[in-house]
Short mmCIF file of C-alpha atoms and ligand atoms in Angstrom, two decimals:
data_model
loop_
_atom_site.label_atom_id
_atom_site.label_comp_id
_atom_site.label_asym_id
_atom_site.label_seq_id
_atom_site.Cartn_x
_atom_site.Cartn_y
_atom_site.Cartn_z
CA MET A 282 106.28 65.70 119.30
CA ASN A 283 106.51 68.92 121.24
CA ARG A 284 103.33 70.89 120.62
CA GLU A 285 104.66 74.02 122.26
CA LEU A 286 106.48 77.12 121.24
CA PRO A 287 110.13 77.25 122.29
CA LYS A 288 110.59 78.00 125.99
CA ASP A 289 112.65 81.10 125.31
CA PHE A 290 110.17 82.51 122.80
CA LEU A 291 110.31 86.30 122.91
CA TRP A 292 106.78 87.49 123.64
CA GLY A 293 106.85 91.25 123.55
CA GLY A 294 105.38 94.48 122.34
CA ALA A 295 106.49 97.08 119.82
CA ILE A 296 106.58 100.85 119.56
CA ALA A 297 108.78 103.36 117.74
CA ALA A 298 110.52 106.43 119.14
CA HIS A 299 108.75 109.07 117.06
CA GLN A 300 105.29 107.62 117.64
CA ALA A 301 105.66 107.33 121.41
CA GLU A 302 108.34 109.55 122.92
CA GLY A 303 107.23 113.09 122.11
CA ALA A 304 109.71 115.53 123.70
CA TRP A 305 110.63 116.42 120.15
CA ASN A 306 112.72 119.46 120.96
CA VAL A 307 114.15 118.81 124.40
CA ASP A 308 117.60 117.83 125.66
CA GLY A 309 119.31 118.81 122.45
CA ARG A 310 117.20 116.76 120.04
CA GLY A 311 117.01 118.00 116.45
CA PRO A 312 113.82 117.81 114.37
CA SER A 313 113.26 114.60 112.42
CA ILE A 314 111.28 113.94 109.28
CA ALA A 315 108.38 112.79 111.49
CA ASP A 316 108.19 116.23 113.09
CA VAL A 317 107.03 117.93 109.91
CA MET A 318 104.14 115.54 109.32
CA THR A 319 100.73 116.96 110.19
CA ALA A 320 97.74 114.98 111.43
CA GLY A 321 95.74 113.38 108.65
CA GLY A 322 92.74 111.20 109.35
CA ASN A 323 90.97 108.04 108.28
CA GLY A 324 91.34 108.32 104.51
CA ILE A 325 93.00 111.75 104.77
CA PRO A 326 96.74 111.80 104.04
CA ARG A 327 99.18 113.62 106.31
CA LYS A 328 100.91 116.70 104.91
CA ILE A 329 104.67 117.10 104.91
CA THR A 330 105.48 120.74 105.61
CA LYS A 331 108.63 122.71 104.85
CA GLY A 332 110.00 122.81 108.35
CA VAL A 333 107.83 123.14 111.44
CA LEU A 334 105.09 125.73 110.88
CA GLU A 335 103.41 127.79 113.61
CA ASP A 336 99.78 127.12 112.74
CA GLU A 337 99.98 123.37 112.08
CA TYR A 338 99.36 120.51 114.50
CA TYR A 339 102.08 117.86 114.57
CA PRO A 340 100.94 114.85 116.59
CA ASN A 341 104.42 113.39 117.01
CA HIS A 342 105.73 116.42 118.91
CA GLU A 343 104.13 115.23 122.11
CA ALA A 344 102.90 111.75 121.10
CA ILE A 345 102.21 109.89 124.38
CA ASP A 346 105.14 111.52 126.17
CA PHE A 347 106.88 108.18 126.63
CA TYR A 348 110.07 110.19 127.05
CA HIS A 349 108.92 111.32 130.49
CA ARG A 350 106.61 108.45 131.35
CA TYR A 351 108.53 105.37 130.34
CA LYS A 352 109.07 104.20 133.91
CA GLU A 353 105.35 104.02 134.53
CA ASP A 354 104.83 102.35 131.15
CA LEU A 355 107.54 99.78 131.78
CA ARG A 356 105.88 98.86 135.05
CA LEU A 357 102.75 98.09 133.07
CA PHE A 358 104.75 96.13 130.48
CA LYS A 359 106.26 94.11 133.27
CA GLU A 360 102.84 93.41 134.73
CA LEU A 361 101.75 92.33 131.24
CA GLY A 362 104.65 89.90 131.24
CA LEU A 363 106.59 91.21 128.26
CA LYS A 364 109.90 89.48 127.73
CA CYS A 365 111.05 92.06 125.23
CA LEU A 366 110.21 95.55 124.06
CA ARG A 367 110.86 96.60 120.52
CA THR A 368 111.51 100.30 120.16
CA SER A 369 113.78 102.53 118.09
CA ILE A 370 116.43 105.12 118.73
CA SER A 371 115.60 108.59 117.54
CA TRP A 372 118.60 109.37 115.34
CA SER A 373 118.22 113.13 115.84
CA ARG A 374 118.44 112.77 119.63
CA ILE A 375 121.94 111.41 119.13
CA PHE A 376 123.02 113.48 116.11
CA PRO A 377 120.60 116.43 115.89
CA THR A 378 121.38 117.13 112.22
CA GLY A 379 122.97 113.79 111.50
CA GLN A 380 126.19 115.64 110.68
CA GLU A 381 127.78 116.47 114.03
CA GLU A 382 131.19 115.00 114.79
CA THR A 383 130.30 114.19 118.38
CA PRO A 384 127.02 112.78 119.65
CA ASN A 385 124.60 114.56 121.96
CA GLU A 386 125.30 113.13 125.40
CA GLN A 387 121.80 113.88 126.71
CA GLY A 388 120.30 111.83 123.94
CA LEU A 389 122.61 108.90 124.62
CA LYS A 390 121.85 109.16 128.31
CA PHE A 391 118.11 108.86 127.70
CA TYR A 392 118.50 105.47 125.99
CA ASP A 393 120.94 104.32 128.65
CA ASP A 394 118.27 104.98 131.24
CA LEU A 395 115.51 103.48 129.12
CA PHE A 396 117.41 100.25 128.40
CA ASP A 397 118.55 99.97 132.03
CA GLU A 398 114.97 100.34 133.15
CA CYS A 399 113.89 97.65 130.67
CA LEU A 400 116.53 95.24 131.93
CA LYS A 401 115.63 96.01 135.53
CA ASN A 402 112.09 94.92 134.70
CA GLY A 403 113.29 91.74 133.01
CA ILE A 404 112.49 93.10 129.56
CA GLU A 405 115.01 92.73 126.76
CA PRO A 406 115.23 95.76 124.46
CA VAL A 407 114.97 95.00 120.73
CA VAL A 408 116.12 98.07 118.87
CA THR A 409 115.54 99.51 115.39
CA LEU A 410 118.14 102.03 114.27
CA SER A 411 116.05 103.94 111.78
CA HIS A 412 112.29 103.82 112.16
CA PHE A 413 110.97 106.62 109.94
CA GLU A 414 112.87 109.26 111.93
CA ILE A 415 115.81 110.48 109.85
CA PRO A 416 117.09 113.90 111.00
CA TYR A 417 115.23 116.59 109.04
CA ALA A 418 118.53 118.27 108.17
CA ILE A 419 119.48 115.22 106.12
CA TYR A 420 116.60 116.06 103.83
CA GLU A 421 117.49 119.75 103.73
CA ASP A 422 121.23 119.32 103.24
CA PHE A 423 121.41 116.14 101.16
CA GLY A 424 117.95 115.56 99.72
CA GLY A 425 117.70 112.22 101.50
CA PHE A 426 119.09 108.74 100.97
CA ALA A 427 119.52 108.80 97.20
CA ASN A 428 122.61 110.84 98.05
CA LYS A 429 125.61 108.57 98.75
CA ALA A 430 126.91 110.94 101.42
CA VAL A 431 124.11 109.83 103.74
CA ILE A 432 125.48 106.28 103.97
CA SER A 433 128.40 107.27 106.18
CA LEU A 434 126.17 109.47 108.35
CA PHE A 435 124.02 106.45 109.10
CA VAL A 436 127.03 104.23 109.75
CA LYS A 437 128.45 106.81 112.15
CA PHE A 438 125.16 106.81 114.05
CA ALA A 439 124.99 103.00 114.06
CA LYS A 440 128.57 102.63 115.35
CA CYS A 441 127.99 105.18 118.05
CA VAL A 442 124.92 103.46 119.51
CA PHE A 443 126.33 99.94 119.04
CA GLU A 444 129.36 100.99 121.06
CA ARG A 445 127.32 102.70 123.75
CA TYR A 446 124.71 99.96 124.25
CA LYS A 447 126.83 96.92 123.44
CA ASN A 448 126.20 95.42 126.86
CA LYS A 449 122.50 96.25 126.99
CA VAL A 450 121.12 95.37 123.57
CA THR A 451 121.59 92.14 121.60
CA TYR A 452 118.81 92.28 118.99
CA TRP A 453 119.05 95.10 116.46
CA MET A 454 117.36 95.98 113.19
CA THR A 455 118.64 98.49 110.66
CA PHE A 456 115.87 100.15 108.58
CA ASN A 457 112.20 99.80 109.48
CA GLU A 458 110.04 98.46 106.66
CA ILE A 459 112.71 99.30 104.14
CA ASN A 460 110.54 97.86 101.38
CA ASN A 461 107.51 100.07 101.96
CA GLN A 462 108.86 102.55 99.46
CA ALA A 463 108.84 99.78 96.83
CA ASP A 464 105.28 100.43 95.80
CA GLY A 465 106.20 104.03 95.27
CA GLN A 466 102.54 105.02 95.04
CA GLU A 467 102.35 107.09 98.16
CA PRO A 468 104.81 109.96 98.51
CA VAL A 469 104.65 109.52 102.27
CA HIS A 470 106.60 106.24 102.13
CA VAL A 471 109.39 107.74 100.07
CA TRP A 472 109.53 110.47 102.69
CA THR A 473 109.53 108.26 105.74
CA ASN A 474 111.85 105.59 104.37
CA SER A 475 114.34 107.84 102.60
CA ALA A 476 113.70 111.52 103.48
CA MET A 477 112.99 112.35 99.85
CA ILE A 478 110.38 114.42 98.08
CA ILE A 479 110.33 113.58 94.42
CA GLU A 480 109.50 116.33 91.94
CA GLU A 481 107.40 115.82 88.81
CA ASP A 482 110.39 116.05 86.48
CA GLN A 483 112.49 113.49 88.37
CA ASN A 484 112.67 109.76 87.72
CA LYS A 485 110.88 108.49 90.78
CA GLU A 486 111.58 104.82 90.22
CA ALA A 487 115.31 105.38 89.72
CA MET A 488 115.57 107.55 92.82
CA VAL A 489 113.68 105.11 95.01
CA PHE A 490 115.89 102.24 93.84
CA GLN A 491 119.05 104.30 94.39
CA ALA A 492 117.94 105.27 97.89
CA GLY A 493 117.07 101.65 98.65
CA VAL A 494 120.45 100.45 97.40
CA ASN A 495 122.20 103.09 99.51
CA GLU A 496 120.24 102.00 102.57
CA LEU A 497 121.13 98.37 101.87
CA ILE A 498 124.82 99.32 101.72
CA ALA A 499 124.47 101.35 104.92
CA SER A 500 122.74 98.43 106.60
CA ALA A 501 125.42 95.95 105.50
CA GLN A 502 128.18 98.28 106.67
CA ALA A 503 126.40 98.62 110.01
CA VAL A 504 126.25 94.82 110.32
CA ILE A 505 129.99 94.61 109.66
CA GLU A 506 130.79 97.33 112.21
CA GLY A 507 128.35 95.92 114.77
CA LYS A 508 129.97 92.49 114.68
CA LYS A 509 133.35 94.08 115.36
CA ILE A 510 131.95 95.83 118.41
CA ASN A 511 130.13 92.80 119.78
CA PRO A 512 130.25 89.49 117.91
CA ALA A 513 127.21 88.31 119.89
CA PHE A 514 124.99 90.98 118.32
CA GLN A 515 122.07 89.70 116.32
CA ILE A 516 121.47 92.25 113.60
CA GLY A 517 118.44 91.87 111.40
CA CYS A 518 116.62 93.72 108.69
CA MET A 519 113.02 94.86 108.96
CA MET A 520 110.55 94.22 106.19
CA ALA A 521 106.85 94.90 105.68
CA TYR A 522 105.53 91.65 104.34
CA VAL A 523 102.29 92.13 102.51
CA PRO A 524 101.95 89.02 100.33
CA ILE A 525 100.21 89.82 97.07
CA TYR A 526 97.92 86.94 96.07
CA PRO A 527 96.77 86.19 92.56
CA TYR A 528 93.06 87.00 92.31
CA SER A 529 92.44 84.01 90.08
CA CYS A 530 94.23 80.91 88.90
CA ALA A 531 94.71 82.49 85.48
CA PRO A 532 98.42 81.92 84.79
CA GLU A 533 98.77 85.64 84.02
CA ASP A 534 97.54 86.43 87.53
CA MET A 535 100.14 84.08 88.94
CA ILE A 536 102.87 85.96 87.08
CA ALA A 537 101.48 89.32 88.21
CA SER A 538 101.56 88.05 91.79
CA LEU A 539 105.12 86.81 91.35
CA LYS A 540 106.26 90.17 89.98
CA ALA A 541 104.46 92.18 92.65
CA ASN A 542 106.03 90.09 95.40
CA GLU A 543 109.45 90.32 93.78
CA ARG A 544 109.21 94.10 94.10
CA ARG A 545 108.68 93.80 97.82
CA PHE A 546 111.22 90.98 98.30
CA PHE A 547 114.01 92.87 96.55
CA TYR A 548 115.20 94.42 99.80
CA SER A 549 115.37 91.28 101.93
CA ASP A 550 116.87 89.41 98.99
CA VAL A 551 119.84 91.76 99.20
CA HIS A 552 119.91 91.90 103.00
CA ALA A 553 119.92 88.11 103.31
CA ARG A 554 121.79 86.95 100.23
CA GLY A 555 124.30 89.77 99.94
CA LYS A 556 123.88 90.39 96.24
CA ILE A 557 121.61 92.18 93.83
CA PRO A 558 119.18 89.69 92.29
CA THR A 559 119.29 89.18 88.53
CA TYR A 560 115.63 90.14 88.20
CA ALA A 561 116.54 93.60 89.54
CA THR A 562 119.58 94.25 87.35
CA ARG A 563 117.59 93.07 84.32
CA TYR A 564 114.72 95.37 85.22
CA TRP A 565 117.06 98.36 85.65
CA GLU A 566 118.56 97.66 82.21
CA GLN A 567 115.13 97.49 80.64
CA LYS A 568 113.99 100.74 82.24
CA GLY A 569 117.26 102.55 81.59
CA ILE A 570 117.81 102.99 85.32
CA GLN A 571 121.45 103.69 86.22
CA ILE A 572 122.26 102.57 89.75
CA GLU A 573 125.49 103.77 91.30
CA LEU A 574 127.06 100.79 92.98
CA SER A 575 130.82 100.29 93.17
CA GLU A 576 132.84 97.07 93.44
CA GLU A 577 133.71 98.03 96.98
CA GLU A 578 130.03 98.49 97.86
CA LEU A 579 129.18 95.12 96.33
CA GLN A 580 131.78 93.64 98.62
CA VAL A 581 130.12 95.32 101.61
CA LEU A 582 126.76 93.85 100.58
CA ARG A 583 128.31 90.39 100.38
CA GLN A 584 129.92 90.70 103.76
CA GLY A 585 127.19 92.42 105.77
CA THR A 586 124.30 90.00 105.47
CA VAL A 587 121.73 89.93 108.25
CA ASP A 588 121.38 87.40 111.06
CA TYR A 589 117.61 87.26 111.02
CA ILE A 590 114.59 88.67 109.23
CA GLY A 591 112.43 90.97 111.32
CA PHE A 592 109.14 91.85 109.73
CA SER A 593 105.72 93.37 110.15
CA TYR A 594 102.61 91.57 109.07
CA TYR A 595 99.24 93.27 108.98
CA MET A 596 97.53 92.22 105.79
CA SER A 597 97.68 90.64 102.37
CA GLY A 598 96.93 92.16 98.98
CA THR A 599 95.47 90.78 95.78
CA ILE A 600 96.35 91.40 92.15
CA THR A 601 94.71 90.54 88.86
CA THR A 602 95.09 90.92 85.12
CA LEU A 603 91.46 89.99 84.38
CA PRO A 604 89.77 92.86 82.52
CA GLU A 605 86.35 92.15 84.05
CA VAL A 606 87.58 92.61 87.64
CA GLU A 607 87.66 96.13 89.06
CA GLY A 608 90.77 97.38 90.76
CA VAL A 609 93.41 100.04 91.09
CA GLU A 610 96.21 100.18 88.53
CA THR A 611 99.69 99.74 89.91
CA GLU A 612 102.61 101.55 88.30
CA ASP A 613 105.00 98.78 89.21
CA ILE A 614 103.17 95.96 87.48
CA PRO A 615 101.79 97.24 84.18
CA SER A 616 98.54 95.67 82.93
CA ALA A 617 97.63 94.45 86.42
CA LYS A 618 95.36 95.91 89.08
CA LEU A 619 95.24 95.59 92.84
CA THR A 620 91.81 94.39 93.82
CA LYS A 621 89.68 93.18 96.73
CA ASN A 622 89.99 89.68 98.06
CA PRO A 623 86.41 88.36 98.26
CA TYR A 624 87.31 85.84 100.98
CA ILE A 625 88.43 88.26 103.68
CA SER A 626 87.07 91.35 105.42
CA VAL A 627 88.77 94.70 106.07
CA SER A 628 89.31 96.97 109.10
CA ASP A 629 87.70 100.40 109.51
CA TRP A 630 90.76 101.76 107.71
CA GLY A 631 90.33 99.35 104.82
CA TRP A 632 93.22 97.06 105.82
CA PRO A 633 92.47 93.46 104.80
CA ILE A 634 92.30 91.05 107.75
CA ASP A 635 93.98 87.78 106.85
CA SER A 636 95.42 85.67 109.65
CA VAL A 637 96.22 82.71 107.39
CA GLY A 638 98.41 85.07 105.39
CA LEU A 639 100.75 85.20 108.39
CA ARG A 640 101.37 81.45 108.19
CA TYR A 641 101.87 81.81 104.45
CA VAL A 642 104.43 84.60 104.96
CA LEU A 643 106.32 82.75 107.68
CA ASN A 644 106.67 79.74 105.42
CA THR A 645 107.56 81.58 102.23
CA VAL A 646 110.18 83.75 103.91
CA TYR A 647 111.73 80.87 105.82
CA GLN A 648 111.92 78.78 102.65
CA ARG A 649 113.45 81.71 100.79
CA TYR A 650 116.25 82.56 103.22
CA ASP A 651 116.59 79.75 105.76
CA LEU A 652 117.20 82.34 108.49
CA PRO A 653 115.47 82.86 111.84
CA LEU A 654 112.44 85.13 111.63
CA PHE A 655 111.04 87.62 114.12
CA ILE A 656 107.50 89.02 113.88
CA VAL A 657 108.18 92.52 115.14
CA GLU A 658 104.79 94.04 114.26
CA ASN A 659 101.28 92.72 113.96
CA GLY A 660 98.08 94.20 115.29
CA PHE A 661 94.67 95.68 114.78
CA GLY A 662 94.11 99.42 114.49
CA ALA A 663 90.58 100.10 115.70
CA TYR A 664 88.28 102.68 117.32
CA ASP A 665 87.99 101.92 121.04
CA GLN A 666 85.14 102.95 123.36
CA LEU A 667 85.95 103.84 126.93
CA THR A 668 83.13 102.76 129.27
CA GLU A 669 81.93 104.77 132.26
CA ASN A 670 84.11 102.58 134.47
CA ASN A 671 87.18 103.35 132.40
CA GLU A 672 87.22 99.96 130.74
CA VAL A 673 87.80 99.05 127.12
CA HIS A 674 86.12 95.87 125.87
CA ASP A 675 88.22 95.29 122.80
CA GLU A 676 87.04 91.82 121.85
CA TYR A 677 87.74 92.60 118.15
CA ARG A 678 91.43 93.15 118.93
CA ILE A 679 91.64 89.95 120.94
CA THR A 680 90.02 88.06 118.06
CA TYR A 681 92.48 89.51 115.57
CA LEU A 682 95.51 88.69 117.69
CA ARG A 683 94.25 85.24 118.70
CA LYS A 684 93.75 84.23 115.08
CA HIS A 685 97.18 85.48 114.09
CA ILE A 686 98.88 83.73 116.99
CA GLU A 687 97.07 80.50 116.03
CA GLN A 688 98.52 80.74 112.54
CA MET A 689 101.94 81.64 113.92
CA LYS A 690 101.85 78.51 116.08
CA LYS A 691 100.96 76.38 113.07
CA ALA A 692 103.93 77.79 111.19
CA VAL A 693 106.31 77.07 114.07
CA ILE A 694 104.92 73.80 115.43
CA ASP A 695 103.52 72.14 112.30
CA ASP A 696 105.69 73.64 109.58
CA GLY A 697 108.98 73.96 111.47
CA VAL A 698 109.65 77.65 110.95
CA ASP A 699 112.41 79.07 113.17
CA LEU A 700 110.77 82.05 114.89
CA LEU A 701 112.45 84.15 117.57
CA GLY A 702 109.47 86.03 118.89
CA TYR A 703 106.32 88.05 118.45
CA THR A 704 105.94 91.71 119.36
CA PRO A 705 102.44 93.07 118.64
CA TRP A 706 102.43 96.61 117.34
CA GLY A 707 101.49 99.58 119.45
CA ILE A 708 101.37 97.56 122.66
CA ILE A 709 100.35 100.87 124.19
CA ASP A 710 98.28 103.33 122.12
CA ILE A 711 100.56 105.62 120.10
CA VAL A 712 100.31 108.02 117.17
CA SER A 713 99.40 106.21 113.96
CA PHE A 714 102.18 106.42 111.47
CA GLY A 715 100.01 106.44 108.38
CA THR A 716 97.31 108.85 109.48
CA GLY A 717 98.74 110.72 112.48
CA GLU A 718 95.64 109.81 114.44
CA MET A 719 95.62 108.82 118.13
CA GLU A 720 92.23 107.19 117.64
CA LYS A 721 93.54 104.48 115.36
CA ARG A 722 94.45 102.43 118.39
CA TYR A 723 96.47 99.22 118.53
CA GLY A 724 97.26 99.12 122.23
CA MET A 725 96.46 96.77 125.05
CA ILE A 726 96.99 99.85 127.19
CA TYR A 727 94.68 102.76 126.48
CA VAL A 728 96.10 106.29 126.43
CA ASP A 729 93.69 109.11 127.11
CA LYS A 730 94.35 111.39 124.16
CA ASP A 731 92.30 112.19 121.06
CA ASN A 732 93.06 113.11 117.46
CA ALA A 733 93.17 116.81 118.26
CA GLY A 734 95.70 116.26 121.03
CA ASN A 735 93.32 116.64 123.98
CA GLY A 736 93.45 114.28 126.95
CA THR A 737 95.17 113.57 130.24
CA LEU A 738 97.58 110.96 128.80
CA GLN A 739 96.40 108.63 131.56
CA ARG A 740 97.09 104.94 130.92
CA LEU A 741 94.35 102.28 131.33
CA LYS A 742 94.42 98.53 130.83
CA LYS A 743 92.11 97.19 128.15
CA ASP A 744 90.53 93.71 128.14
CA SER A 745 93.24 92.66 125.68
CA PHE A 746 95.83 93.43 128.36
CA TYR A 747 94.50 90.67 130.63
CA TRP A 748 94.08 88.34 127.68
CA TYR A 749 97.68 88.80 126.43
CA GLN A 750 98.99 88.45 129.95
CA LYS A 751 97.53 84.91 130.02
CA VAL A 752 98.90 84.17 126.55
CA ILE A 753 102.42 85.01 127.66
CA GLU A 754 102.06 83.26 131.00
CA THR A 755 101.07 80.02 129.24
CA ASN A 756 103.61 80.47 126.41
CA GLY A 757 100.78 80.71 123.90
CA GLN A 758 98.86 77.65 125.15
CA GLN A 759 95.85 79.56 126.36
CA LEU A 760 94.46 81.75 123.61
P1 LIG B 936 99.52 102.80 111.10
C1 LIG B 936 101.77 100.09 105.68
C2 LIG B 936 101.71 98.70 105.61
C3 LIG B 936 102.20 97.96 106.64
C4 LIG B 936 102.79 98.59 107.74
O1 LIG B 936 100.47 101.58 110.74
C5 LIG B 936 102.89 99.95 107.80
C6 LIG B 936 102.37 100.70 106.78
C7 LIG B 936 102.41 102.17 106.85
O2 LIG B 936 101.16 102.74 107.07
O3 LIG B 936 103.55 100.64 108.80
C8 LIG B 936 103.93 100.02 110.00
O4 LIG B 936 100.08 103.45 112.28
C9 LIG B 936 104.99 100.86 110.68
C10 LIG B 936 104.55 101.49 111.97
C11 LIG B 936 103.08 101.81 111.89
C12 LIG B 936 102.33 100.49 111.78
O5 LIG B 936 102.75 99.76 110.64
O6 LIG B 936 99.55 103.65 109.87
O7 LIG B 936 106.20 100.18 110.89
O8 LIG B 936 105.35 102.61 112.24
O9 LIG B 936 102.59 102.56 112.96
C13 LIG B 936 100.83 100.65 111.71
O10 LIG B 936 98.18 102.20 111.36
#
């Protein structure tokens, strides 16, 4: 039996436009929803401001200036051995308000150059259409994705970039972590997924479901249009898989786990199976939630199913119904609480570290859909120390990645999961999405910039750089 990963396995790295590019207001770009998010901190949420305010600091405005430095960065990625680079297209570079009839040529030109440069370096671009960077005007003019009018704006954008890059990009994804809004707890996810701010007197759950359904229709329509433009396109969805374990073997905990996972699976269930699951329609009936969804749209969902499942994996969660166990109530699953898993540790940001969970996810998702999978994010956000010699000894990051790759190999080699590739998140240090910090670092390449925005932006290779280089060179044999 072959004990190796497939020869054409796509080892890569991942970033997103708004967290890396900066250049937020140059060459005709319009502001995006990421541009009105201030810097938070470890445990401090980011604020969403009404427009861009003078006296606030917005870390995404400059980010790591990838917009002007991508050539240098791609040279480093090539040296690292990356076979692919996952990034996203900033929607508001192409359509500054999302509503223009004609695209902004300077924006299109930037991605032409970027993708050409990737290909020149032997790196295949893997591209997300919407990674938390909806044009800000779509919030102002439409109130975000719960509004049906936004569907066609997205499809226009998708068609435009499919057409333009049809000979440069094969692997696409539609909406980044579309299911993050499912939990609905944190307003920031509803903002970044759907450009919505939900007022006290509005039905949050109904709006989040409506926005999600609209995005699923938009995604399916994009798949249909994409296939017309280039039948060889591989168009996937992008999910955040955070498996929710039962805390105990109490049958009630098992049901709570099932229900919590169902909430998160809803989106890929539609993406992959092309229909709304019965558990969802039943739930909407019970809660009196009216979802607008026409016959024609149902047809689009049926027709526009995805080719593969792209997903992020960082951590698992745990849920319980046991009264004696402490935890945090979850609105979605009444009478259950999210709690700590006593068998695993957490990062400095409180994210559970669970490498075995990756094997569990790969198996569950593959069994559920029987489609190829692509791990498009995984990584360890940590505080790094720069030594006097400009080195970073990030053994903790290597350990995290090694353990996850070990589990990934088990899933592929022992369990038979069909996996396209692995692109660790924040291959170069970028702005943290959740906190806006620079010092929550994921990279194998260090970027000299701190939380306040000070630094030279100089790039330095960390120990993990040399480690990952060997991993790729040996196709995952030497960990
Ligand atoms: P940061 C929650 C759970 C899993 C993934 O996150 C998540 C989130 C949101 O915080 O987001 C993804 O930078 C997302 C990236 C993000 C990355 O995970 O908050 O797709 O944009 O940067 C890491 O540490």
